[in-house]
mmCIF file of C-alpha atoms in Angstrom:
data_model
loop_
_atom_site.group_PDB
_atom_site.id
_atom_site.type_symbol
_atom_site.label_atom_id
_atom_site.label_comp_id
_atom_site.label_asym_id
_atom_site.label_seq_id
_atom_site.Cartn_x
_atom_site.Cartn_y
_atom_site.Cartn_z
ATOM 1 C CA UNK A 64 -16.845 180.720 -69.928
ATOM 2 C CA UNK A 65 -15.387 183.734 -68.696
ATOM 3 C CA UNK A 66 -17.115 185.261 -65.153
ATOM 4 C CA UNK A 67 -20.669 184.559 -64.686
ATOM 5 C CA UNK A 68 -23.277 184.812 -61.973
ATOM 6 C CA UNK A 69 -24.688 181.727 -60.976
ATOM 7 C CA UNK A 70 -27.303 180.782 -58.129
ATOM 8 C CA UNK A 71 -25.294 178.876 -55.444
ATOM 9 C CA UNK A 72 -26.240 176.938 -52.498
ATOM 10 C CA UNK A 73 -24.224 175.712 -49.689
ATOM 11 C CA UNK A 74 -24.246 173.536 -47.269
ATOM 12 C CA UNK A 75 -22.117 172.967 -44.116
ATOM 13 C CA UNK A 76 -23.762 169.603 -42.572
ATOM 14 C CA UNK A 77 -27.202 171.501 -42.596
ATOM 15 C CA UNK A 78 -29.492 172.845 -45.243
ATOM 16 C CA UNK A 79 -28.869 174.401 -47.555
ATOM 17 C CA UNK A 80 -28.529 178.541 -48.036
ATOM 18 C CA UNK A 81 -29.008 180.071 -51.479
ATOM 19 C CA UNK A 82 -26.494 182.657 -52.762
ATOM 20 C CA UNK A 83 -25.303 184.295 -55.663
ATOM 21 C CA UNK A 84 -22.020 184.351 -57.019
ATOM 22 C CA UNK A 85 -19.238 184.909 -59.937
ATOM 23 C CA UNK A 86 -18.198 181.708 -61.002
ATOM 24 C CA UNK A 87 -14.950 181.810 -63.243
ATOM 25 C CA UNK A 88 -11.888 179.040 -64.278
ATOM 26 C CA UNK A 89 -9.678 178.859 -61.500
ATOM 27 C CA UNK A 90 -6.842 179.241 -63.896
ATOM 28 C CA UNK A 91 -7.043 182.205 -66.832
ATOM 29 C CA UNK A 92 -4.993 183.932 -68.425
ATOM 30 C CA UNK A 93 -4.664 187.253 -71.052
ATOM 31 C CA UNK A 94 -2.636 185.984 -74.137
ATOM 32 C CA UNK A 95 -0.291 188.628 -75.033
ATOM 33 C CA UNK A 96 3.047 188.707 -77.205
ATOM 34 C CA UNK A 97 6.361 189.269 -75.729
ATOM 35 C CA UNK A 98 7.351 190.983 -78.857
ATOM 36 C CA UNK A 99 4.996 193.996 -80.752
ATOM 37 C CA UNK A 100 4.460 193.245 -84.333
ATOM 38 C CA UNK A 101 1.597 191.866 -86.755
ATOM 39 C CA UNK A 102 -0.422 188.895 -86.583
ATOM 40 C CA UNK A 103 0.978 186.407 -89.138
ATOM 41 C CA UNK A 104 -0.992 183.464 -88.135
ATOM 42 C CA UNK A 105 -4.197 182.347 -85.965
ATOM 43 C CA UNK A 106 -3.748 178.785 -85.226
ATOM 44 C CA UNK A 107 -6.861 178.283 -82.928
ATOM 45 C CA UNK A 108 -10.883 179.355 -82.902
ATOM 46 C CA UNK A 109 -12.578 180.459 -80.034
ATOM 47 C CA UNK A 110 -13.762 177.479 -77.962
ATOM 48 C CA UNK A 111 -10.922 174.862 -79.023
ATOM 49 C CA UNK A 112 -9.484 172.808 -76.516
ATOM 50 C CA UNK A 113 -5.850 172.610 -76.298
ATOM 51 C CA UNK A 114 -2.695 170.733 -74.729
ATOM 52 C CA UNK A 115 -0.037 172.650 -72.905
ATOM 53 C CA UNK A 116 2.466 174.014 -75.972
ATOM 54 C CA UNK A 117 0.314 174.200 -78.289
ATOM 55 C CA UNK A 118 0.790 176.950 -80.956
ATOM 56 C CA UNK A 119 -2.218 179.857 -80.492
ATOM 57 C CA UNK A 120 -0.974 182.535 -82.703
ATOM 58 C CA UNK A 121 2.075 184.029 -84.219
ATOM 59 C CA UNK A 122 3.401 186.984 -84.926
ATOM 60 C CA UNK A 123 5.315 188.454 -88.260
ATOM 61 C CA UNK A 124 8.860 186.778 -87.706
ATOM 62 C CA UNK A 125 10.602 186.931 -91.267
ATOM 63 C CA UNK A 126 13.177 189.165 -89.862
ATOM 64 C CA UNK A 127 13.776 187.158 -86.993
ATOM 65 C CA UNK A 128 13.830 184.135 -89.109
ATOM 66 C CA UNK A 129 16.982 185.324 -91.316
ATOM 67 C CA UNK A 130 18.578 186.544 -87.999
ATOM 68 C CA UNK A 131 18.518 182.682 -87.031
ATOM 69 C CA UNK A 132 19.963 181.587 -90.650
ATOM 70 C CA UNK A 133 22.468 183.837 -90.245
ATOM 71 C CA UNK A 134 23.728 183.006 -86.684
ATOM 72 C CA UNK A 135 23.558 179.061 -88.228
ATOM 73 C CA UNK A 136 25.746 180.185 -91.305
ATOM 74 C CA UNK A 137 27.825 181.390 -88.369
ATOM 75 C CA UNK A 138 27.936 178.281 -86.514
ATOM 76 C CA UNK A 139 28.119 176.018 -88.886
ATOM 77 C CA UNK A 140 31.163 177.686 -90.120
ATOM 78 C CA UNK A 141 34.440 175.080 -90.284
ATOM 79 C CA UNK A 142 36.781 177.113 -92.234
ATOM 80 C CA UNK A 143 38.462 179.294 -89.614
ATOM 81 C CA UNK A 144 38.609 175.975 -87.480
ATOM 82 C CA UNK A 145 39.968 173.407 -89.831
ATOM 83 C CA UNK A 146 42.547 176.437 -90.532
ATOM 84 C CA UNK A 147 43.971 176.414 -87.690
ATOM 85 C CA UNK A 148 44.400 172.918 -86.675
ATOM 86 C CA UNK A 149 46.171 172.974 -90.065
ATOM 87 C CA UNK A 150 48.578 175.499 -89.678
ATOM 88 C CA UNK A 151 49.355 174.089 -85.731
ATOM 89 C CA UNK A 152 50.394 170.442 -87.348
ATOM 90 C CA UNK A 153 52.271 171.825 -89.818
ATOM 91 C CA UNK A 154 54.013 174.195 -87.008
ATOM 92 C CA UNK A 155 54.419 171.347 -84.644
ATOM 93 C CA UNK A 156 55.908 169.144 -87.202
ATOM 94 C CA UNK A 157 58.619 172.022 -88.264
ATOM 95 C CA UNK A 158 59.602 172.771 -84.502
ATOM 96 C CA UNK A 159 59.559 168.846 -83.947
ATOM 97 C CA UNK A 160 62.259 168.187 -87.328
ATOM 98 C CA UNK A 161 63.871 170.869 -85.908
ATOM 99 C CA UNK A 162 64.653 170.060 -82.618
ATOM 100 C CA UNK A 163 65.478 166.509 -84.163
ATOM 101 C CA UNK A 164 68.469 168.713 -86.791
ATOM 102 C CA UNK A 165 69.469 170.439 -83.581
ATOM 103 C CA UNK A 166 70.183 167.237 -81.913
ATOM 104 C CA UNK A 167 72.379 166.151 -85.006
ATOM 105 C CA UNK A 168 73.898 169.897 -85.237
ATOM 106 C CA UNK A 169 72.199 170.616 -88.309
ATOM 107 C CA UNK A 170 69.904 173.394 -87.074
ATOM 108 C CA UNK A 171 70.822 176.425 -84.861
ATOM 109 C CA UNK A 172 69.006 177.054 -81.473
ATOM 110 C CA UNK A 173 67.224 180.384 -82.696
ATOM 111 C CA UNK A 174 65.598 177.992 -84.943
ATOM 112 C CA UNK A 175 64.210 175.714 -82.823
ATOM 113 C CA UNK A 176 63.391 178.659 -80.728
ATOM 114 C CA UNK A 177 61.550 180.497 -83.252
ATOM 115 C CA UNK A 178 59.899 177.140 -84.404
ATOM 116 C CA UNK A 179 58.457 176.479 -80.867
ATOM 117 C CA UNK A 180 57.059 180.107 -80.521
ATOM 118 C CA UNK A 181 55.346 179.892 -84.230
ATOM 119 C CA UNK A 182 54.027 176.256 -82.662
ATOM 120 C CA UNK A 183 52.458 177.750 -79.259
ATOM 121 C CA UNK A 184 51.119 180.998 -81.250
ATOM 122 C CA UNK A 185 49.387 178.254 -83.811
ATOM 123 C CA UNK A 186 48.084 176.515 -80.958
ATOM 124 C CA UNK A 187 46.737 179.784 -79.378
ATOM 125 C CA UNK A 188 45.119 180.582 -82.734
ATOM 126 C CA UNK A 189 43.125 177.271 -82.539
ATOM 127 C CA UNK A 190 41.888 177.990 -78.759
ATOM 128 C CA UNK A 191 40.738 181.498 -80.269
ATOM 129 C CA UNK A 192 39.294 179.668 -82.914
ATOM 130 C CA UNK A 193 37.324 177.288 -80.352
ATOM 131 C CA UNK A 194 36.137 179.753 -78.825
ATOM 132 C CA UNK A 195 34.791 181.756 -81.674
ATOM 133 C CA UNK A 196 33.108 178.470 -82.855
ATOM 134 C CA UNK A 197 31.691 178.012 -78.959
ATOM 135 C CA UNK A 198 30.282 181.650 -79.136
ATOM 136 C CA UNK A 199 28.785 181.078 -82.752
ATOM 137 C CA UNK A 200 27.033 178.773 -81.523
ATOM 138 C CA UNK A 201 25.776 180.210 -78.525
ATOM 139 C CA UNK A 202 24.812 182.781 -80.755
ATOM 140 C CA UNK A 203 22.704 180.979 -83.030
ATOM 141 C CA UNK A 204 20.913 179.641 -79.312
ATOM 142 C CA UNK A 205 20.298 183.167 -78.681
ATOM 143 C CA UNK A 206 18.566 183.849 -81.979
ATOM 144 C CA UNK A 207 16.818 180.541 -82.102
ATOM 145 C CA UNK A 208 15.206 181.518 -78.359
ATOM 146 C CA UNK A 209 14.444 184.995 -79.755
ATOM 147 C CA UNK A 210 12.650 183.488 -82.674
ATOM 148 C CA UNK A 211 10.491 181.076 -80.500
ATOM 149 C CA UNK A 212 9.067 184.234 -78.586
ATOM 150 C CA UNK A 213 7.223 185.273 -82.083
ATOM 151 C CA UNK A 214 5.001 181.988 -81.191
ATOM 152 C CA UNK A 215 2.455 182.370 -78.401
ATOM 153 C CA UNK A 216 1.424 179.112 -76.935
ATOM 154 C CA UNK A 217 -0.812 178.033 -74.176
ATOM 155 C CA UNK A 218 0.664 177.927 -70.820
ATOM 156 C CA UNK A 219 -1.647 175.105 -69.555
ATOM 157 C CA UNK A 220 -4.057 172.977 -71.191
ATOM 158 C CA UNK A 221 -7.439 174.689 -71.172
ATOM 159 C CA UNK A 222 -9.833 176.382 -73.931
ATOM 160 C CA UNK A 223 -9.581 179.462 -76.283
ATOM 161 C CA UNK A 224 -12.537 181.685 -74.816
ATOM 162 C CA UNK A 225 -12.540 184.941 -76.792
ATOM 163 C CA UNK A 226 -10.248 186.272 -79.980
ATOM 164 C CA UNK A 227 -9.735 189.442 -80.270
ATOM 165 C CA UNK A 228 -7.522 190.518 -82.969
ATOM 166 C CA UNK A 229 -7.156 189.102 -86.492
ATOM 167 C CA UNK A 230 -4.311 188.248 -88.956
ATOM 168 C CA UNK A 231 -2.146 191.332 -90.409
ATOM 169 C CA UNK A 232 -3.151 193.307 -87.036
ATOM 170 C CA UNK A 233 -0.654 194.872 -85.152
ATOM 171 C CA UNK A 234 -0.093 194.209 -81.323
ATOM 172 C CA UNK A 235 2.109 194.878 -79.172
ATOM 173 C CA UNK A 236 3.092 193.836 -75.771
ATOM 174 C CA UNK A 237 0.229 195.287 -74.101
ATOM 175 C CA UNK A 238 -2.435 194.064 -76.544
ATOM 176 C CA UNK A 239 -4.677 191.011 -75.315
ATOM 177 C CA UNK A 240 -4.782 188.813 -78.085
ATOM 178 C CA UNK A 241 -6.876 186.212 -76.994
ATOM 179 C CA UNK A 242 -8.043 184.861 -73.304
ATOM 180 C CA UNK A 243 -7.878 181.407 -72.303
ATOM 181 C CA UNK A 244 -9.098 179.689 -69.769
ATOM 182 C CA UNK A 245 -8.920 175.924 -68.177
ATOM 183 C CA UNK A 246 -12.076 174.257 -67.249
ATOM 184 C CA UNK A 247 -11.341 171.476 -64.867
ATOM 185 C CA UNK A 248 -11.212 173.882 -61.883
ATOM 186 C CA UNK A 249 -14.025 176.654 -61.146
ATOM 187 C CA UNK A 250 -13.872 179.504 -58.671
ATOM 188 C CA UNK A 251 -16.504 180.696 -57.089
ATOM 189 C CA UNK A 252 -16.777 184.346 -55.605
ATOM 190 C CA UNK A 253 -20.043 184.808 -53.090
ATOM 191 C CA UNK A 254 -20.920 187.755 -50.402
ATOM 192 C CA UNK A 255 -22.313 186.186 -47.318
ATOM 193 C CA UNK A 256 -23.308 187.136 -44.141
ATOM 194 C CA UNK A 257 -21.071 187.103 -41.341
ATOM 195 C CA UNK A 258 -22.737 184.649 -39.560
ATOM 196 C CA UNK A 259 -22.580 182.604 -42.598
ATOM 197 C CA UNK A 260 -18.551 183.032 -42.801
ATOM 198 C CA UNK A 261 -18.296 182.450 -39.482
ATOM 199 C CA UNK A 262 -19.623 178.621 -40.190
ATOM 200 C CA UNK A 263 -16.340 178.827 -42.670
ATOM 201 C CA UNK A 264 -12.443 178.069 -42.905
ATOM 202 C CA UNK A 265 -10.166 177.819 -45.393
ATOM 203 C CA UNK A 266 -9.986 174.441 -46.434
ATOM 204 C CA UNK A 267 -13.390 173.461 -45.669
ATOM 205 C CA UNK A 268 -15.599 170.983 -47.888
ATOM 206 C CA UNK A 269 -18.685 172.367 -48.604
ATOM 207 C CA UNK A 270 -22.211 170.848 -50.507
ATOM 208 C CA UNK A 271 -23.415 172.898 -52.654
ATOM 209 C CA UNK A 272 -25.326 173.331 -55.877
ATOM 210 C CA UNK A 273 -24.708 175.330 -58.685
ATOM 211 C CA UNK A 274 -28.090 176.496 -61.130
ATOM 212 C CA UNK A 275 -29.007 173.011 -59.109
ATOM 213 C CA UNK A 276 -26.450 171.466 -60.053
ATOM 214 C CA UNK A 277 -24.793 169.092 -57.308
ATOM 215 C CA UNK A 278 -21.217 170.348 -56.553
ATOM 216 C CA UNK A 279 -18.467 169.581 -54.481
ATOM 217 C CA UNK A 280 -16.323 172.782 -53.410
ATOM 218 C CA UNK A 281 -13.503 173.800 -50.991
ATOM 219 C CA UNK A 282 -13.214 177.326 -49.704
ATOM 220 C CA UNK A 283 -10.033 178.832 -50.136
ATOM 221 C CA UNK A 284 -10.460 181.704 -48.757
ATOM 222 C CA UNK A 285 -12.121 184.377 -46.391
ATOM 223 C CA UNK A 286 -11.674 188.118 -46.582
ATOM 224 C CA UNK A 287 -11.153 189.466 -43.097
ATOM 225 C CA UNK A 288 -12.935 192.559 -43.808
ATOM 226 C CA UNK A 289 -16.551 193.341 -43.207
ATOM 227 C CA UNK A 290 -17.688 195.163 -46.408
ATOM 228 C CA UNK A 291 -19.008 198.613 -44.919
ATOM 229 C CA UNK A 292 -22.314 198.897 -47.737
ATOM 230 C CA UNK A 293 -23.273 195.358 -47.900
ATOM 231 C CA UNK A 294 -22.239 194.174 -44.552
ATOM 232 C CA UNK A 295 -21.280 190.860 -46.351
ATOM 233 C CA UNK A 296 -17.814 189.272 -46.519
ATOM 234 C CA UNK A 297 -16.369 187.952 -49.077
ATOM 235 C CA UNK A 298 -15.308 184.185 -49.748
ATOM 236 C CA UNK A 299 -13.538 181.871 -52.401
ATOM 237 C CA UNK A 300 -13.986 178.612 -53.337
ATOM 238 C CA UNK A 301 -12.969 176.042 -55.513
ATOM 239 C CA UNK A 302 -15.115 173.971 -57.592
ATOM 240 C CA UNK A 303 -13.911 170.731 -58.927
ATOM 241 C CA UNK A 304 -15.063 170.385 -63.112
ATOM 242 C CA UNK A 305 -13.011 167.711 -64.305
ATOM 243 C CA UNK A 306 -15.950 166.314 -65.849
ATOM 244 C CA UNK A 307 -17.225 169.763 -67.451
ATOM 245 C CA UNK A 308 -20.442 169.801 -65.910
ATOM 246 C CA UNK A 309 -20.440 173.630 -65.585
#
């Protein structure tokens, strides 16, 4: 269901009055990608119901994709690590015999001196070395989250309503793909009559009955303004559809 007009009746303790009105899910939305491209894959049909999450459609992400198994090469990497916490135990075991011959006079200081700097610059190497391993990683993140935006999925459970492009179109990030919709919340648009909106409030309960169809609906809201043509105003409600009736 996308906008409709429907027959409605309300009823605020009284009878009821008849009046038309665009009925609508309270909750809609245009499906577009985040990133322009083709359409690799169509993972729904028009009028499946879905979960939140769930995949709709997907756009062309092969380039993408060896961007991530690159980064993961990247992070995955070991050599540059285990290569330096090599090189500082070897330098930390020289400076440490050394200072141990110094003791026993069988090393001069400028040894031990130049021992302990190769240690610290060793140990400096392995922070770098950290770090480039930390920033790998949050690398391969980075790609990974770049990759997931070539999947559109449904932002709330609700139904596919219309399709409009195919696999191996293009679309970019203006293009609707699809529209979706969920079901378990209507809103109603009506005109009425001042008088009528005066009986109103936001929040009220109302009786009503849609294509006479018993309904239970809350207004949510009342346009201030007296449409100049029509002399109508214009209210909202909400229809509760958790059962699907409409």
């Amino acid at each position: 269901m996308r906008a409709v007009l429907i027959a409605l009746s309300l009823a605020i303790g009284g009878p009821l009055w008849a009046q038309s009105a665009v009925l609508e899910p309270a909750l809609s939305a245009e499906m577009r990608s985040t990133v322009p491209g083709r359409i690799a894959e169509l993972a729904v049909s028009e009028g499946a119901v879905v979960e939140a999450g769930t995949l709709l459609a997907r756009i062309d992400g092969n380039v993408q994709s060896a961007r991530v198994e690159l980064a993961r090469l990247a992070a995955e990497a070991q050599g540059g690590l285990a290569r330096a916490e090599t090189v500082l135990a070897q330098s930390a075991d020289l400076a440490e015999r050394l200072r141990d011959a110094a003791e026993r006079g069988a090393a001069q200081s400028w040894e031990v001196n130049a021992a302990s700097q190769a240690e610290d610059l060793a140990r400096a190497d392995l922070v770098i070395a950290r770090e480039l391993q930390a920033r790998a990683a949050a690398e391969l993140a980075l790609e990974e989250a770049r990759l997931a935006e070539f999947d559109i999925r449904a932002p709330f459970s609700g139904t596919v309503l219309e399709i409009f492009l195919a696999p191996g179109e293009i679309a970019d990030t203006q293009t609707v793909i699809m529209e979706f919709g969920a079901f378990d919340r209507l809103r109603a648009t009506a005109f009425v009559s001042p008088d009528r909106a005066a009986e109103l409030s936001p929040g009220s309960e109302v009786e009503g009955r849609i294509d006479g169809i018993a309904a239970q609906a809350r207004v949510t809201a009342i346009d201030p303004r007296l449409d100049p043509v029509s002399q109508t105003v214009r209210i909202a409600l909400e229809i509760e559809n958790g059962d699907g009736r409409f």
